Structure formats: structure tokens, C-alpha cells
Short mmCIF file of C-alpha atoms and ligand atoms in Angstrom, two decimals:
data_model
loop_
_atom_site.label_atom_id
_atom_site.label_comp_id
_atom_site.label_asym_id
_atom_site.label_seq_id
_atom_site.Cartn_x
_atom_site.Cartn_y
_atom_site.Cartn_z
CA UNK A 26 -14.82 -17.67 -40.50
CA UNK A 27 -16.69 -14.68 -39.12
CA UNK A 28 -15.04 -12.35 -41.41
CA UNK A 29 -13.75 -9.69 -38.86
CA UNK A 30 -11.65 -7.46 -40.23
CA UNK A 31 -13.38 -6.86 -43.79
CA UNK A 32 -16.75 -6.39 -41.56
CA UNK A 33 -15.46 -3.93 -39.44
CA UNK A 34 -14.54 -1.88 -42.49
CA UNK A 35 -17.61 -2.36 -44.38
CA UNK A 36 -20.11 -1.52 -40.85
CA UNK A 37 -17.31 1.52 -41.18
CA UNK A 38 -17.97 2.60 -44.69
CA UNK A 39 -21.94 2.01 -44.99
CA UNK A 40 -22.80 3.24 -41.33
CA UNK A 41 -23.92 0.07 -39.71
CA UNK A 42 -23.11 -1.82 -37.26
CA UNK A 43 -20.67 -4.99 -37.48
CA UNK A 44 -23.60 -7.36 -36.55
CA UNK A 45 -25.29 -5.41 -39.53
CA UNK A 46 -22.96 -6.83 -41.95
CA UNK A 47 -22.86 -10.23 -43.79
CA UNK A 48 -20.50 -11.69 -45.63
CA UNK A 49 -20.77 -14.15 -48.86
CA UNK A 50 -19.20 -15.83 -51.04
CA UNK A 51 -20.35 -13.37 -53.84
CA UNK A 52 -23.66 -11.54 -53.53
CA UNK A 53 -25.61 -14.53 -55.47
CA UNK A 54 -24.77 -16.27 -52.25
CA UNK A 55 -26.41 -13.93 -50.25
CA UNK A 56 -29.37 -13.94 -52.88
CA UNK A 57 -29.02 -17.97 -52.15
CA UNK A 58 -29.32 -17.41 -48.12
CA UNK A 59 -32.58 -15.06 -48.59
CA UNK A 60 -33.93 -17.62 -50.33
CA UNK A 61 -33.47 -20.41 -47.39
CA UNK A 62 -34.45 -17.81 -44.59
CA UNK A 63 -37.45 -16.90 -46.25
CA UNK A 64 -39.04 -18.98 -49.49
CA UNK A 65 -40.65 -22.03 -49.91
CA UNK A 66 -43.72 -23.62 -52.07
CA UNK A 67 -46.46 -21.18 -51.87
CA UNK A 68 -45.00 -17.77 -51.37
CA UNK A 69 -43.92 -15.22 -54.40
CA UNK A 70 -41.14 -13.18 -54.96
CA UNK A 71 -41.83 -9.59 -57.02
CA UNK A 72 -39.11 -8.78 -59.39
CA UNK A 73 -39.05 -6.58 -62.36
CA UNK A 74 -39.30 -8.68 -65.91
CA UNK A 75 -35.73 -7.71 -67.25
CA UNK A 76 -34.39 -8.06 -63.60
CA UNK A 77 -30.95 -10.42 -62.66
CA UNK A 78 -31.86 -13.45 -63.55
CA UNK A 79 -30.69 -15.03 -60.62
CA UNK A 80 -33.28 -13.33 -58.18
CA UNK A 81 -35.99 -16.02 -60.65
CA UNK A 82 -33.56 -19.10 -60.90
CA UNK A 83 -33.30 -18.61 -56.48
CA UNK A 84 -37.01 -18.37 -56.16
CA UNK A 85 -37.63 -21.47 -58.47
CA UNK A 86 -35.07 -23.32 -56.08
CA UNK A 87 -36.62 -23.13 -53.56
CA UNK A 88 -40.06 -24.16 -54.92
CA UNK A 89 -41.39 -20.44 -54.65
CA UNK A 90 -43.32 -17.93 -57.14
CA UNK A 91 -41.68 -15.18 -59.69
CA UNK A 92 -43.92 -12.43 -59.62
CA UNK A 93 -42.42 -11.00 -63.04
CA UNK A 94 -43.70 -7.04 -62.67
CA UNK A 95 -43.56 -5.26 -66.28
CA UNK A 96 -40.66 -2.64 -66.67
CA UNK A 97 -41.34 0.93 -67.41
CA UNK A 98 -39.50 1.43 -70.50
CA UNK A 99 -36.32 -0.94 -68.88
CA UNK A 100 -36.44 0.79 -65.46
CA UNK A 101 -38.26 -0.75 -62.43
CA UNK A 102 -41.80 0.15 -62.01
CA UNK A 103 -41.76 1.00 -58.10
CA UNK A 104 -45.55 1.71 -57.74
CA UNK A 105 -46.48 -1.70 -60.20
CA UNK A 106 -43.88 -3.87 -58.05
CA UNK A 107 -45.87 -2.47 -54.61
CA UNK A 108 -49.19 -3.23 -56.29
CA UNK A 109 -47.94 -6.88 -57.32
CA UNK A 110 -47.48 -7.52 -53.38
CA UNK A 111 -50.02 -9.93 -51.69
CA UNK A 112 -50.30 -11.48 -48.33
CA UNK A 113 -47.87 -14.57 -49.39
CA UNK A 114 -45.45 -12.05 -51.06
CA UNK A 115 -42.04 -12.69 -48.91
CA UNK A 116 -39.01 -10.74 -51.01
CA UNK A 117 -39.36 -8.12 -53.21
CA UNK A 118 -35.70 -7.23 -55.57
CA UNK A 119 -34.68 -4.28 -57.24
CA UNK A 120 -31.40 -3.92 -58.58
CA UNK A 121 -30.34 -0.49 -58.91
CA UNK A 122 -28.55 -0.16 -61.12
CA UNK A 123 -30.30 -3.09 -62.93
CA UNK A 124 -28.36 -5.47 -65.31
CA UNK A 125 -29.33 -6.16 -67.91
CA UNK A 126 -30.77 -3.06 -68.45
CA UNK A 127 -28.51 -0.34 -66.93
CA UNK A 128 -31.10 1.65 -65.34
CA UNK A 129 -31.22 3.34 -61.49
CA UNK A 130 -33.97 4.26 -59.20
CA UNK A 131 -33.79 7.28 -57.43
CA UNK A 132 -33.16 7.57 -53.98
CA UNK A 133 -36.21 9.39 -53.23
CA UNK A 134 -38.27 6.63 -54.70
CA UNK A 135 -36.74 3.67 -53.10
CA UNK A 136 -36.64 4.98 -49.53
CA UNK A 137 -40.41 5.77 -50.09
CA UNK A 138 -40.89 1.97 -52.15
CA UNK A 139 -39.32 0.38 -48.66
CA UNK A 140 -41.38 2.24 -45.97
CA UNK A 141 -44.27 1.32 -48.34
CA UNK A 142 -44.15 -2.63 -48.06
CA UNK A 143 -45.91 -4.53 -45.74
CA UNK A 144 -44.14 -5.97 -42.45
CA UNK A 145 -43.93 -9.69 -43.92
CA UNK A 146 -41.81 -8.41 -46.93
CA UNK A 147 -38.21 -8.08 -47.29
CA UNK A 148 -36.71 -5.50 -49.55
CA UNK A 149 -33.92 -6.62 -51.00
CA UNK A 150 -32.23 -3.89 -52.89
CA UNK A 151 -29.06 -4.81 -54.93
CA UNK A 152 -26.34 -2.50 -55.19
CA UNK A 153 -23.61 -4.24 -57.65
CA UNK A 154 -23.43 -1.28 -59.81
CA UNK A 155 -23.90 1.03 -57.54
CA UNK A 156 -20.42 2.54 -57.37
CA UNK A 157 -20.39 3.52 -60.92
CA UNK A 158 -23.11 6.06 -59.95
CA UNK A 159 -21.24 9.69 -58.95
CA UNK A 160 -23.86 9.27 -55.91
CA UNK A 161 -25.28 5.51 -54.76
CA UNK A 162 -29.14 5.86 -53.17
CA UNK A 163 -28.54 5.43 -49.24
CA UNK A 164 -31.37 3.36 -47.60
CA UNK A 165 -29.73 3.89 -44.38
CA UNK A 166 -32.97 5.82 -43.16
CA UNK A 167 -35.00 3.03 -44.03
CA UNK A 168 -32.94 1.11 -42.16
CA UNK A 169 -32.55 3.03 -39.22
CA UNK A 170 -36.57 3.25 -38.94
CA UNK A 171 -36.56 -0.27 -39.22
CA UNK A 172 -38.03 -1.20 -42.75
CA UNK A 173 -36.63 -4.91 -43.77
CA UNK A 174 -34.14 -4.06 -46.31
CA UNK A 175 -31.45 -6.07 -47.30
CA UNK A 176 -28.87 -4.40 -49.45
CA UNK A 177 -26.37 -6.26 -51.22
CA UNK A 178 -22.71 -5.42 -52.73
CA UNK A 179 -20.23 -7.00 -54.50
CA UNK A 180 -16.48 -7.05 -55.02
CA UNK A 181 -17.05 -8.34 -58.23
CA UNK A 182 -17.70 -5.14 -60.49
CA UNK A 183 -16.01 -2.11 -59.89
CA UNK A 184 -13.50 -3.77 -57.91
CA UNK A 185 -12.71 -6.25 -60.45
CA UNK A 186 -12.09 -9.25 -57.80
CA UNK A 187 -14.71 -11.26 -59.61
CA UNK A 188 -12.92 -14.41 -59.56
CA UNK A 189 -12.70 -14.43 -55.87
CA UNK A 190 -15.34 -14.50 -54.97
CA UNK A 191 -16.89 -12.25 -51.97
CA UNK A 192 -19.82 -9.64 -51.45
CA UNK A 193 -22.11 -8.46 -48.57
CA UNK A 194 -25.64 -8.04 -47.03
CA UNK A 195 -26.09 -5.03 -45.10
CA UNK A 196 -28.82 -3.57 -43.07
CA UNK A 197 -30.29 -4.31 -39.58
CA UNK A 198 -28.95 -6.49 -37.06
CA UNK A 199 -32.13 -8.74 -36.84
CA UNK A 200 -32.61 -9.63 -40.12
CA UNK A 201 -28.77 -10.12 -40.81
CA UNK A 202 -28.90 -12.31 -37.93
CA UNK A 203 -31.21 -14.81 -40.20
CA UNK A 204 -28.94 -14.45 -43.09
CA UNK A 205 -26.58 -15.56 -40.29
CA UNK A 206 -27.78 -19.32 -39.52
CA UNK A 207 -27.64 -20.42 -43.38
CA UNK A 208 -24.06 -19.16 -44.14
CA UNK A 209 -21.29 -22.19 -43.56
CA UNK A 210 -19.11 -20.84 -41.17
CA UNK A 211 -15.86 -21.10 -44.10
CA UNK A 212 -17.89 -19.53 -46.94
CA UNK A 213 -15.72 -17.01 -47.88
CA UNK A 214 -11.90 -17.55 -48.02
CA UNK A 215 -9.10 -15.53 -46.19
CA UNK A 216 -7.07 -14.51 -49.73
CA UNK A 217 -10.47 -13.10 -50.96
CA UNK A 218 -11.29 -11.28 -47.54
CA UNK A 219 -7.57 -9.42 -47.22
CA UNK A 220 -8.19 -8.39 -51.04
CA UNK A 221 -11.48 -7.12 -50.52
CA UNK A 222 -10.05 -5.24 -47.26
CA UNK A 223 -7.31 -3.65 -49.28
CA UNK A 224 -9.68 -2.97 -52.26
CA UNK A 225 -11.67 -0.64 -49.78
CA UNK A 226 -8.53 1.10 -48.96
CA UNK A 227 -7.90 1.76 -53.01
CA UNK A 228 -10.65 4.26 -53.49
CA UNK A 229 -8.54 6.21 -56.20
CA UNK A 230 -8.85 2.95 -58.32
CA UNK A 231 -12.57 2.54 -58.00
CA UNK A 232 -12.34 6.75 -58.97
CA UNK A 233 -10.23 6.01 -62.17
CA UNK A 234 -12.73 3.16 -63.27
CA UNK A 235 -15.51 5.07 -62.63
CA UNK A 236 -14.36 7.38 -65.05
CA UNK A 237 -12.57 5.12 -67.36
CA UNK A 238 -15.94 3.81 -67.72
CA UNK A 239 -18.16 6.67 -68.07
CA UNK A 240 -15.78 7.75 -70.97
CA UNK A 241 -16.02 4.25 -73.07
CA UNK A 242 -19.83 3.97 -72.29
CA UNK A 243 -20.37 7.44 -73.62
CA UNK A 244 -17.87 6.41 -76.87
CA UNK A 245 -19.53 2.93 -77.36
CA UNK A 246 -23.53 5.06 -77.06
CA UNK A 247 -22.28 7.36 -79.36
CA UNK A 248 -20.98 4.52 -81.99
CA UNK A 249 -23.82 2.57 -81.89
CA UNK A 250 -26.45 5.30 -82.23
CA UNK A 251 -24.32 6.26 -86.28
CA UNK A 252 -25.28 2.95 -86.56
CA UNK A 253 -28.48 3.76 -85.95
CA UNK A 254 -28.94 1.95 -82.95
CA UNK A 255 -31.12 3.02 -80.06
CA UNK A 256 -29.42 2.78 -76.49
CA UNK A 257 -30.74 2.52 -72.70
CA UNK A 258 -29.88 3.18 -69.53
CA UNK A 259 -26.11 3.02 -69.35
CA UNK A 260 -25.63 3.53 -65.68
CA UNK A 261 -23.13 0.90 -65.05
CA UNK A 262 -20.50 -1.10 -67.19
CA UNK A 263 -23.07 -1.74 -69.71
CA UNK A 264 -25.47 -0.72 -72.34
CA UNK A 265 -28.60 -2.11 -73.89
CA UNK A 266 -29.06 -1.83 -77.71
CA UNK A 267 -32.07 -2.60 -79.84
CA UNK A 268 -30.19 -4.41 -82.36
CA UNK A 269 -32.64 -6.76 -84.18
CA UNK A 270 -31.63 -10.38 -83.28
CA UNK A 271 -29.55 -10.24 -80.66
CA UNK A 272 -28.62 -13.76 -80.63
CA UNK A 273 -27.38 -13.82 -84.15
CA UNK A 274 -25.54 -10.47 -83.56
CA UNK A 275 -23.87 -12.04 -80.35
CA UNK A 276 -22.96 -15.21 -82.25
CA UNK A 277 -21.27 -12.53 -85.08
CA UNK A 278 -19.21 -10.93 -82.60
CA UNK A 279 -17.93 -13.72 -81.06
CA UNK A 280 -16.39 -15.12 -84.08
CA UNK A 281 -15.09 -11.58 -84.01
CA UNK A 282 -13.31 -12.19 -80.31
CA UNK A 283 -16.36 -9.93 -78.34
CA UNK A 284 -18.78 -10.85 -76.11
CA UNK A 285 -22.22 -9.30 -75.92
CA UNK A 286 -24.84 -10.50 -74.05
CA UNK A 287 -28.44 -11.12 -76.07
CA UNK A 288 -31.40 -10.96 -73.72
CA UNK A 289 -33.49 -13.86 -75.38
CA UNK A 290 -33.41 -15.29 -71.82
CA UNK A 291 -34.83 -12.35 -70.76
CA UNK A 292 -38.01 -12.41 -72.85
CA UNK A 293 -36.58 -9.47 -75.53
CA UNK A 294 -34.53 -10.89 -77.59
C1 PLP B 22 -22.93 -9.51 -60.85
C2 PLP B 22 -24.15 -9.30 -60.08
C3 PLP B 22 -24.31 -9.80 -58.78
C4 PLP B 22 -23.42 -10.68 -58.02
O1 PLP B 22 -22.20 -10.97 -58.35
P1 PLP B 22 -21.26 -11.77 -57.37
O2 PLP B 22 -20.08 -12.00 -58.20
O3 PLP B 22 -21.96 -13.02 -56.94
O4 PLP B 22 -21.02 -10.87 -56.19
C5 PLP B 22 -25.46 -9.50 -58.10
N1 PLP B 22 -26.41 -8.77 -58.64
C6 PLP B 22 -26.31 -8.27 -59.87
C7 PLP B 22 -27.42 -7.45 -60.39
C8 PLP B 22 -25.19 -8.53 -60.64
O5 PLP B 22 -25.12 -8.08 -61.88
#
């Protein structure tokens, strides 16, 4: 129930401690416990406008206010998410890099966005893309000087363990100790835990995808700009395209066998 093995390895690999180290059953679970420890009716939630949609559909859950900051041409606006704060502000989210938009912060930048926030804000800054970036930011600093920052990973990208189902919260031992009391003490199932334990050990596959990816993103930007399409971001597994309607382009391709994501939902459609 407690995870011990996979924990010890993760507190290994990022540098914390084990009691700095949560387990879920995926990251959106983790995004699910932040939202019990710390939202109800009345408080907001700053996220960037084109940010995981989950981070809104969470906050509504629980009764609480999307603070829905403007993007700087598809990347997050740091200094307009820190202005959007107010006393009842409770979580702020960045994903880095962000889906659906591809785009990374830079480490300089986040570790000065997180000593910026008041005390009565968490920071939650979401990593699933993170290692298809040659470097990943490291808030570790931040940590250690004890700014609330809750960072999240996933086996579900790089990895490829999707279906199974586990992620993680790391950062300091008090505030993982909240994420603590929420999570059911069989969230996350022993298959899933000794693959995500051996998937640590693999770090020439997560090399090969990296690369395998990097070559068919740069292939795929290159395509779609002869068509004369213009192309963001493209730090992680994906790439955003101005392609007119994307809903009737993503209904096209699917009667083609592909699957594109349109971003109606996402208020640019
Ligand atoms: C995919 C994704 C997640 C979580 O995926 P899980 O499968 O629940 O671990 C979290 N954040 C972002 C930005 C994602 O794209």
C-alpha cells in the first residue's frame, strides 16, 4: 500500500526524501488529492488558458474558481499568473512542458515564479513531459528553501505504461504529508509499481524515445510547415498547428485511421 520500493527509487532519483514522495494512481490522481487538501467554494485556482484541462475540470469539482491567466503566445505567462494571485488564491499550475501546447518554462523563471508566491499558495508544477527535454527544470532549491511546490510525474508518457496507471508528487515532507491523508491506502496496484520500478532502471529506453521523438517531431514540423502550416512549441510528443478548423480536420483524419487532437475545448479551435 505504501509503495516502498518504487519510493525509495524515486526519493533516489529526484533528491528527496522517501516521506517526500507520493504515489498515485496516475498524476490526475494526485491533481485529484490537491484538490481535496486544499479547494473548496470560494477559493481560485490560477492556470494558464491553454493549460491541461484537468487542472479546470479538478477545481470545478470541488466547487472552486479557474483563474484562466492569458498565454503569451502558447507559453505560460509567469509574471501575469503571479499578478492573477489574490488572498483566496490556494494552487497555482504550470505544466512545463504544457500540453496542449508543447511549450517549457525555463528553469530560471520557475524557481524565481515559486519563491515569488505568497505562503497560502501551492505551486504545483507538472512535469509529464519533462523527460523529453535534454535537461528537465529542477525546483529542488525551491524546495529545499521551503517554497510549497508540488511537482508531479508520470509513467504515462515517456515511459509508455499509460494503461497502468501510476505517477508521483514530489517535494517537501510537510506538504506530501497532506497529499498523504486523501490517498486510499490500495491506490496504486503492485503489477503497476514493479513496472514503474523496472522502467526507472531502463534509462537507455527513455534515451532512444527521446530521440526517436525529437526526430519525428522535427519530420512532422517540417511537413506541415510545405503545407503551409504554422507550428508551436514542440517540446514534448506533440505539436500545435494553426490549421483552420481543427475539428473538421480531426474528424478528416480519423476517417483516415489518425488521431489529432482539436483544441475547441480549449477556447482556439
Ligand atoms: C498526461 C498528463 C498527465 C497525467 O497523466 P497520468 O496518466 O494521469 O499520469 C498530467 N499532466 C499532463 C499535463 C498530462 O499531459
Amino acid at each position: 500500500g505504501s509503495a516502498g520500493e518504487l519510493r525509495r527509487k524515486i526519493a533516489r532519483l529526484r533528491g528527496v526524501s522517501e516521506d517526500g514522495v507520493v504515489i498515485g494512481n496516475g498524476s490526475n490522481e494526485l491533481i485529484e488529492f490537491l484538490g481535496h487538501v486544499f479547494l473548496r467554494p470560494g477559493l481560485e485556482v490560477v492556470m494558464g488558458a491553454q493549460a491541461f484541462i484537468v487542472y479546470k475540470l479538478v477545481t470545478r469539482l470541488f466547487g472552486a474558481t479557474a483563474i484562466e491567466v492569458p498565454m503569451r503566445d502558447f507559453g505560460h505567462d509567469l509574471e501575469a499568473m503571479r499578478a492573477a494571485v489574490t488572498e483566496r488564491t490556494r494552487l497555482v499550475f504550470v505544466a512545463s512542458p504544457n500540453n496542449p501546447t508543447g511549450i517549457a518554462n525555463h528553469e530560471d523563471d520557475l524557481l524565481e515564479f515559486a519563491k515569488s508566491l505568497p505562503d497560502h499558495v501551492i505551486f504545483c508544477l507538472d512535469e509529464a513531459y519533462s523527460e523529453y527535454l535534454e535537461r528537465a527544470p529542477d525546483l529542488r532549491l525551491a524546495i529545499e528553501q521551503g517554497c510549497k511546490v508540488v511537482c508531479l510525474r508520470t509513467f504515462s508518457k515517456i515511459y509508455g505504461l499509460g494503461g497502468l496507471r501510476v505517477g508521483y508528487a514530489y517535494g517537501n515532507p510537510g506538504l506530501m504529508a497532506l497529499l498523504e491523508r486523501v490517498r486510499q491506502p490500495f491506490n496504486v496496484n503492485a503489477v503497476a509499481q514493479a513496472a514503474a520500478a523496472a522502467a526507472l532502471d531502463d534509462e537507455a529506453f527513455v534515451v532512444m524515445c527521446r530521440r526517436e521523438n525529437e526526430l519525428g517531431r522535427e519530420l512532422l514540423c517540417r511537413g506541415l510547415s510545405k503545407l503551409g502550416f504554422q507550428t508551436w512549441g514542440g517540446q514534448a510528443n506533440f505539436v500545435l498547428s494553426r490549421v483552420g478548423d481543427g475539428t473538421a480536420l480531426f474528424e478528416a483524419l480519423q476517417k483516415r485511421g489518425l488521431i489529432v487532437r482539436p483544441l475547441a475545448a480549449y477556447g482556439v479551435p
